[in-house]
XYZ file of C-alpha atoms in Angstrom:
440
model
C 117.323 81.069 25.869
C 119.989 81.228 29.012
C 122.443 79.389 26.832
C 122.717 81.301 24.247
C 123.914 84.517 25.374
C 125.788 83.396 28.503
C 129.649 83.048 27.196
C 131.784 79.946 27.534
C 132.637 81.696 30.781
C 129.600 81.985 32.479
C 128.236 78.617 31.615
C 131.279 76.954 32.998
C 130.746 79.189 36.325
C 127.299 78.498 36.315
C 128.689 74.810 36.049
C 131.032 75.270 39.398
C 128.063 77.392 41.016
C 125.704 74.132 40.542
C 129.061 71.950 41.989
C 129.172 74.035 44.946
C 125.852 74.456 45.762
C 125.374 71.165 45.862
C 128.992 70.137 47.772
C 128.259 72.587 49.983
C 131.036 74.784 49.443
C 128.715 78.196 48.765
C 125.854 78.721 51.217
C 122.238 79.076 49.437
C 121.171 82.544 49.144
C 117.774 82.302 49.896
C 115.726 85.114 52.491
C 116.149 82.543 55.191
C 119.888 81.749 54.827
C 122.071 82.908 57.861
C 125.857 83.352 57.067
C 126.906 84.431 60.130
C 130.704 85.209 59.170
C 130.177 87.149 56.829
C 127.851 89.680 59.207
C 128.741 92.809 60.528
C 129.979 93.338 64.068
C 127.457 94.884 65.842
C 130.020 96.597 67.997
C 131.984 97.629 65.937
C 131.679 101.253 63.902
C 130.476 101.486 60.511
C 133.314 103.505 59.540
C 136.249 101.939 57.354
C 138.602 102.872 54.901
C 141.409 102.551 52.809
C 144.052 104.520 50.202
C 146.059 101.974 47.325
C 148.262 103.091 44.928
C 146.764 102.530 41.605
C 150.008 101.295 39.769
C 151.520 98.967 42.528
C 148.981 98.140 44.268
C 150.899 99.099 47.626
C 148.359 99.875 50.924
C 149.316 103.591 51.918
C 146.314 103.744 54.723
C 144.129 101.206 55.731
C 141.524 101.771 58.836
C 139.229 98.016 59.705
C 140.096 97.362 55.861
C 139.064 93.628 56.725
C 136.351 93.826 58.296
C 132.734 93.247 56.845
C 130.860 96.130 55.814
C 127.203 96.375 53.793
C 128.857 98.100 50.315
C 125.218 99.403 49.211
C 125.566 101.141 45.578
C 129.474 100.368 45.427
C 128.280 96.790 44.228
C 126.869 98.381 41.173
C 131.149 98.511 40.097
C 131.025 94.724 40.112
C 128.225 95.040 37.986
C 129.810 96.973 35.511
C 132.938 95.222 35.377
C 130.997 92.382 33.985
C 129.279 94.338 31.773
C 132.436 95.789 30.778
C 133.821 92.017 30.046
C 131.567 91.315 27.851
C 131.444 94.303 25.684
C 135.225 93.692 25.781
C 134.852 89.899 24.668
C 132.298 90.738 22.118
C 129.283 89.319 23.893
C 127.738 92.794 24.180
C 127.828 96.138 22.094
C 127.118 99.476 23.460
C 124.190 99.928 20.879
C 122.389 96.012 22.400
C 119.044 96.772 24.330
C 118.194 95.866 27.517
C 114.605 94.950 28.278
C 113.196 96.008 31.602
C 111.940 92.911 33.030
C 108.840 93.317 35.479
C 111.475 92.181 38.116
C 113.340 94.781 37.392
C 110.834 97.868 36.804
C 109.515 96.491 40.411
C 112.492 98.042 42.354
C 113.174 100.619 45.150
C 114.682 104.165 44.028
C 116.909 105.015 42.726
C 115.886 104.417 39.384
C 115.001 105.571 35.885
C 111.710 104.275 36.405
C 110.999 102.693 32.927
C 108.234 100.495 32.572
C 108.043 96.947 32.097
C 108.656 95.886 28.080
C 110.505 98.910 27.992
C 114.455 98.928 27.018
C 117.415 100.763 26.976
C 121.014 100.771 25.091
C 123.389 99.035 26.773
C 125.245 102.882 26.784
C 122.315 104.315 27.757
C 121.923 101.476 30.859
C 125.975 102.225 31.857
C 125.738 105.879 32.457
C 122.583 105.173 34.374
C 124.435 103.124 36.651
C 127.417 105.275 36.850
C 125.551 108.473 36.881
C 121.797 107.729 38.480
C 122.821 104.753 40.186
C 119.928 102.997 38.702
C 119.052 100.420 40.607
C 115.966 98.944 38.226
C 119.092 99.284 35.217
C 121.292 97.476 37.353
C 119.198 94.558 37.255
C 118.049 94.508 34.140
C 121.557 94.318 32.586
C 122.388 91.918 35.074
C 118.967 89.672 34.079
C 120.177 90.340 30.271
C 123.454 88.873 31.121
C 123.084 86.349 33.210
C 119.942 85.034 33.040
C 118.196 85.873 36.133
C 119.957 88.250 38.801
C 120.311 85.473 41.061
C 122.258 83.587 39.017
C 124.305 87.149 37.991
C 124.843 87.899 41.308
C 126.314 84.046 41.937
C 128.810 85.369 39.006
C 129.333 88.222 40.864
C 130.876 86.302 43.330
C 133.120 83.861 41.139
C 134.326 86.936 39.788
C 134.890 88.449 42.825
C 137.077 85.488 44.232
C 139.163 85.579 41.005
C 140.145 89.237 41.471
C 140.772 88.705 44.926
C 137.955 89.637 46.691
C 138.240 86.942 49.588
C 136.139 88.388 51.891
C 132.854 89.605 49.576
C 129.724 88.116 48.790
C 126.981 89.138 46.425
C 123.266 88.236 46.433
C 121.864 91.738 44.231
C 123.081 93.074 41.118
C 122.200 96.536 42.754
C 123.323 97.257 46.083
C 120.053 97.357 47.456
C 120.090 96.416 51.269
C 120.227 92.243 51.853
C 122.342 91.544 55.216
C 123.762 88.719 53.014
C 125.492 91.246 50.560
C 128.848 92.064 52.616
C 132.439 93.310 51.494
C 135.503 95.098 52.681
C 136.817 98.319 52.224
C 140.059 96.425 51.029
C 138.110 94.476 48.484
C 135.955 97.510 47.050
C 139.565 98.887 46.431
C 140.627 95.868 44.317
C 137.735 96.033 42.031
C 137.887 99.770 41.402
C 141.685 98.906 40.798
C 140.837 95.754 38.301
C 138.259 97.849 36.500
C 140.269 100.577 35.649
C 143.289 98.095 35.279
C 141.178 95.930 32.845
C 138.819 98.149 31.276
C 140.575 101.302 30.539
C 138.166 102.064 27.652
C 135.650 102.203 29.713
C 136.472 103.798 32.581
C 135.602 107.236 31.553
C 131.917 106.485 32.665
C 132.656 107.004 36.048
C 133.537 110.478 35.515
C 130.379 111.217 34.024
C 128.318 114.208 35.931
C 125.511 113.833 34.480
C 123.590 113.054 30.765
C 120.669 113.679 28.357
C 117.943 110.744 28.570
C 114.742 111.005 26.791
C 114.535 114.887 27.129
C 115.605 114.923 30.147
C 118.962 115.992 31.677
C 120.220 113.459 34.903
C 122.516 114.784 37.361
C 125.168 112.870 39.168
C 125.653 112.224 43.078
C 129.376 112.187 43.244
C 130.021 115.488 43.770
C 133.735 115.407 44.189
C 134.209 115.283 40.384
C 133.597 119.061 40.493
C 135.022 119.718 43.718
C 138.157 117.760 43.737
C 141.169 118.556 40.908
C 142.140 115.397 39.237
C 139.237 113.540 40.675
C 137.486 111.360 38.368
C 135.528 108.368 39.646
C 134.511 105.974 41.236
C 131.158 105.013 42.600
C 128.714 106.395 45.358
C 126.169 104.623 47.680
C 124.105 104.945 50.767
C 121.610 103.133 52.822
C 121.054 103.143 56.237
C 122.582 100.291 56.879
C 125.686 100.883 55.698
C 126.040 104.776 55.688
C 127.804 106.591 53.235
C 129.573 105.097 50.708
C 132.479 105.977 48.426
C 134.852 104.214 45.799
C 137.150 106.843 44.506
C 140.000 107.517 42.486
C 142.238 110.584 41.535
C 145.360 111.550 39.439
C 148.067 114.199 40.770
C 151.589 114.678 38.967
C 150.973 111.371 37.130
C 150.306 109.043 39.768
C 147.186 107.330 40.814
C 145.603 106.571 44.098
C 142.533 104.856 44.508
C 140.211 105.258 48.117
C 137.742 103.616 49.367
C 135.540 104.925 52.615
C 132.940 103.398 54.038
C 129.933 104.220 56.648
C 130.291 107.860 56.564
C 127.779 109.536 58.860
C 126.172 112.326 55.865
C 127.951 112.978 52.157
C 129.864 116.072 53.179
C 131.176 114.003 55.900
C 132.357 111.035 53.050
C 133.703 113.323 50.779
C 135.695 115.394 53.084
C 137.321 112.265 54.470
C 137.467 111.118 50.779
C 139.669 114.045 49.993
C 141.521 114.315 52.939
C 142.603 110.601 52.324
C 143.292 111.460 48.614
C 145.065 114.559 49.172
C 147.344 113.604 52.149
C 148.198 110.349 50.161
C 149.806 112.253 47.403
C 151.542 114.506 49.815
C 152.974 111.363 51.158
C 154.270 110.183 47.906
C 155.718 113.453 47.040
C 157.657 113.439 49.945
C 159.101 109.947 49.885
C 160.026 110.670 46.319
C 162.678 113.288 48.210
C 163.546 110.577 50.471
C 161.291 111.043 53.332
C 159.781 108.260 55.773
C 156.191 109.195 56.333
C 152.596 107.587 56.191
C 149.261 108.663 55.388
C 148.388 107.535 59.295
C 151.070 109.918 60.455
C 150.009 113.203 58.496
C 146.226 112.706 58.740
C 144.033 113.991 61.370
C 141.433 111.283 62.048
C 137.939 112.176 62.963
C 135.852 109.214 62.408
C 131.720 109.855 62.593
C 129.671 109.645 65.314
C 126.065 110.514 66.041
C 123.064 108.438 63.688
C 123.817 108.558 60.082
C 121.406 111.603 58.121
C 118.721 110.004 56.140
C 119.014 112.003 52.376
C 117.269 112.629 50.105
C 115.500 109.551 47.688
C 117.875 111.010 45.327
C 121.200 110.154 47.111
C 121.253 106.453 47.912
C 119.951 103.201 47.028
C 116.833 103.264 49.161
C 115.798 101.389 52.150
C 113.500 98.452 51.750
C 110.438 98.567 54.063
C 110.603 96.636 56.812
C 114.101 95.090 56.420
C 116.013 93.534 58.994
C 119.513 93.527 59.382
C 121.102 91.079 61.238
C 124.535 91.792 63.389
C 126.179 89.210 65.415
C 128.781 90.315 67.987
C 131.234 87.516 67.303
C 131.659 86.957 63.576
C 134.237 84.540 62.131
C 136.342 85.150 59.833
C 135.216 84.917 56.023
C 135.873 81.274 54.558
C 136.983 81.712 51.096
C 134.626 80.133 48.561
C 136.041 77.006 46.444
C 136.081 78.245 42.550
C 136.314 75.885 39.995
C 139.256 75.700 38.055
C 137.884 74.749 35.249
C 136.229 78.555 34.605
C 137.104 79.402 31.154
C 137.222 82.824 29.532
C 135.896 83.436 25.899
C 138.130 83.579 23.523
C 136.862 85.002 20.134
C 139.463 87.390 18.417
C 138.872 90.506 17.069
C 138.265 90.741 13.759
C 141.496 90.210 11.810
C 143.637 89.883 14.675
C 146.207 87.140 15.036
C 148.058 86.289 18.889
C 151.335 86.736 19.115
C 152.760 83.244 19.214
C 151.004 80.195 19.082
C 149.828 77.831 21.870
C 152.773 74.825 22.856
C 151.373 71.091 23.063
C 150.358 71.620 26.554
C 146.805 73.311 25.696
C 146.111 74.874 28.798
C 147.096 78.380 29.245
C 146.383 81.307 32.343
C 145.314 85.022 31.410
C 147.029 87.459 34.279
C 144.944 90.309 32.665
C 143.716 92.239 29.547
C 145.007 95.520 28.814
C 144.386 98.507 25.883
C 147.695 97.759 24.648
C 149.752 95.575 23.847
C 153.040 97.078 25.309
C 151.043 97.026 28.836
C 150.338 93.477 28.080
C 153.698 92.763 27.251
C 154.982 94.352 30.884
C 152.697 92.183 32.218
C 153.848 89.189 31.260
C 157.363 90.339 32.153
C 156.130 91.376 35.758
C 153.823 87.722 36.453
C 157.056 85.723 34.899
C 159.439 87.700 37.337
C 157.425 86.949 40.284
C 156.248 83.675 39.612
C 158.724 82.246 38.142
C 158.658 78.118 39.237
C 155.259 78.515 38.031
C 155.509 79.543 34.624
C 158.645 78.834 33.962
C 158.063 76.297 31.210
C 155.032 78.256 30.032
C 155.304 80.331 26.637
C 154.210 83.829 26.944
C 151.272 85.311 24.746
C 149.022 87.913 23.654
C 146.217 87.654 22.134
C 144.110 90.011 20.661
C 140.277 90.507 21.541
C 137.280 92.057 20.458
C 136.962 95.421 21.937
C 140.620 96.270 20.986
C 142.075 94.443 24.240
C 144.899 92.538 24.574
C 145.057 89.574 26.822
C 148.296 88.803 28.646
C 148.432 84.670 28.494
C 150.922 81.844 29.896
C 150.175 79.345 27.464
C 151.290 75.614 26.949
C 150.625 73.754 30.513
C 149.162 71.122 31.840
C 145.536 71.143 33.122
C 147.538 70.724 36.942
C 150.232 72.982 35.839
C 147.489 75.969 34.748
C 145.841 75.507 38.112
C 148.326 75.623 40.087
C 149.781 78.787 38.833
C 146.735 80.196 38.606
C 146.368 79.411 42.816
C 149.582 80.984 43.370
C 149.202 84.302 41.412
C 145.618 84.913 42.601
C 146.888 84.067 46.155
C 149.336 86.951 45.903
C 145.781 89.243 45.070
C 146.987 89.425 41.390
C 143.928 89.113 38.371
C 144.214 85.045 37.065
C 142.417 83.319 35.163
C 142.483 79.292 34.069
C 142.014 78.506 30.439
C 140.726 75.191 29.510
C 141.875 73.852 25.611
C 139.736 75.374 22.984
């Protein structure tokens, strides 16, 4: 049954999904449905991009950062940030099965190709994703988890919103071309950032090259984690639609940038401009460590694609489905932000044995501004959201708690229902991770 292996979470969002379906405040995603602001412009190039650094978040380079763009296999990360929530809550453990629905054996390459009645470790079904980008895997964890991957994908979105992604929407688990499914290159760069900020543990999947399934050994298509020194993740994608696709990350002399490029016209093409973006960026921040006032835009030679993008191999991308029709509009509007409820609650079961820090003050609502593999970073966390927010948490006692998965969640705790909410509106508004805690 849905109900019981959706979390406290989920079944409240599912709750404020219902809400706004039916107040209008999220468009239905059925094949018919038009959303005509969030639809590419048709004259505009595919190409966009965008270089953050990892630890402040700061925008070194951004090029049509805003504007919508089809994020084909990149999705998949959204996927596996939920995934990684719930092994990280407890809800899920790396040796669970997933089933392969007949929904999800039915889809377009890539994939593993399992049958129906078939299954999978949840381990197994990560490095699939990470590795293969497995698009049948990608739905079947998202069916396991949410129900259906309609109603996964509806998460998606929730989630999205809460991490800051204003401007994305989310109507596959897999990436698989739907003109509904649209995002930014500035958004694909906070959720590679709020994995690997929330999710440490898990974040070495995305370096993976390649692993042994059933007697069988499965290369990787992100080739710049042999090419590139210090390179190690994120996510690939491709369709025609959208071009090529990359989420990446990389570490030089202990700091961490994070790029994201979008509508590249062939792979050498992305990863080229992937490293060029990577490698100028840390040039920049060497030399403004001596005192030197440069930019990315300034030291970078920019060539951006031209010509039809190259079809690759089955093996490369997500896969076209036949007949598909992608609508542009020359005009779009800017993205309306879609109404969350503030009433989404996260699940709170401990770990084993562990006890929070302090306990909760009469108020009984509390905000989490993110989880963390320690507690120390938890702890800097707290000091970081208090310094900046300030009248809003002011009267708030800080916490953390610890969580299955050996996490540690960074909590204001002790408000008022109005108090938590409005917090909560202020710190995601400033694109920081928040999240509103109902009583227990």
């Amino acid at each position: 049954m849905f109900a019981k292996f959706l979390s406290a979470r989920f079944a409240l969002a599912a709750v404020g999904l219902a809400g706004a379906l039916m107040f209008g405040l999220i468009a239905p995603t059925t094949a018919s449905a038009q959303i005509p602001y969030l639809q590419m412009n048709s004259a505009e190039p595919k190409y966009a991009a965008i270089v953050i650094d990892a630890n402040s978040g700061e925008m070194l380079y951004d090029k049509r950062a805003d504007s919508p763009r089809y994020p084909a296999s990149v999705t998949k990360v959204m996927t596996l940030y939920l995934t990684f929530e719930a092994l990280s809550e407890g809800r899920l453990k790396l040796t669970d099965r997933v089933p392969i629905t007949p929904h999800a054996a039915a889809q377009t390459p890539t994939k593993l190709g399992l049958p129906a009645g078939d299954s999978v470790s949840v381990d197994e079904a990560i490095r699939a994703m990470t590795v293969k980008s497995a698009n049948d895997i990608a739905v079947a964890m998202a069916e396991k988890l949410g129900g259906s991957e309609s109603r996964f994908a509806a998460l998606m979105t929730l989630r999205g919103q809460e991490l800051g992604m204003r401007n994305s929407r989310f109507v596959n688990a897999s990436g698989l071309p739907d003109s509904r499914q649209i995002s930014t290159a500035r958004d694909l760069a906070i959720l590679s950032r709020a994995t690997m900020r929330d999710f440490p543990q898990y974040y070495s999947y995305f370096s993976i090259k390649g692993f042994e399934f059933r007697g069988r050994y499965i290369a990787g298509h992100n080739r710049l984690l042999t090419n590139m020194p210090g390179f190690d993740g994120l996510k690939t994608g491709y369709t025609n639609a959208s071009g090529y696709n990359l989420a990446g990350s990389a570490v030089r002399d202990g700091r961490r940038l994070i790029a994201v490029v979008l509508g590249g016209s062939s792979t050498a093409w992305r990863d080229n401009n992937m490293e060029d973006l990577l490698t100028t960026g840390f040039d920049v921040l060497k030399r403004r460590s001596h005192g030197e006032r440069t930019s990315i835009a300034a030291n970078l030679y920019e060539d951006e694609p031209t010509g039809p993008i190259m079809r690759p191999s089955t093996e490369e991308g997500d896969g076209d489905q036949a007949g598909l029709k992608i609508v542009l509009t020359d005009n779009p509007k800017p993205p309306a932000a879609i109404k969350v409820s503030p009433t989404l609650k996260a699940a709170q079961a401990p770990a084993k044995g562990a006890k929070p820090t302090s306990k909760k003050a009469k108020g009984g609502w509390a905000v989490q501004v993110g989880a963390f593999k320690s507690k120390s970073l938890a702890n800097e966390q707290l000091m970081l959201v208090r310094s900046r927010f300030a009248k809003f948490v002011a009267d708030a006692e800080g916490a953390v708690e610890g969580a299955a998965g050996g996490t540690f969640r960074a909590q204001f705790q002790g408000l008022t229902a109005e108090a938590a909410r409005g917090a909560c509106q202020a710190i995601s508004a400033k694109r920081q991770p928040c999240m509103v805690l109902a009583p227990a």
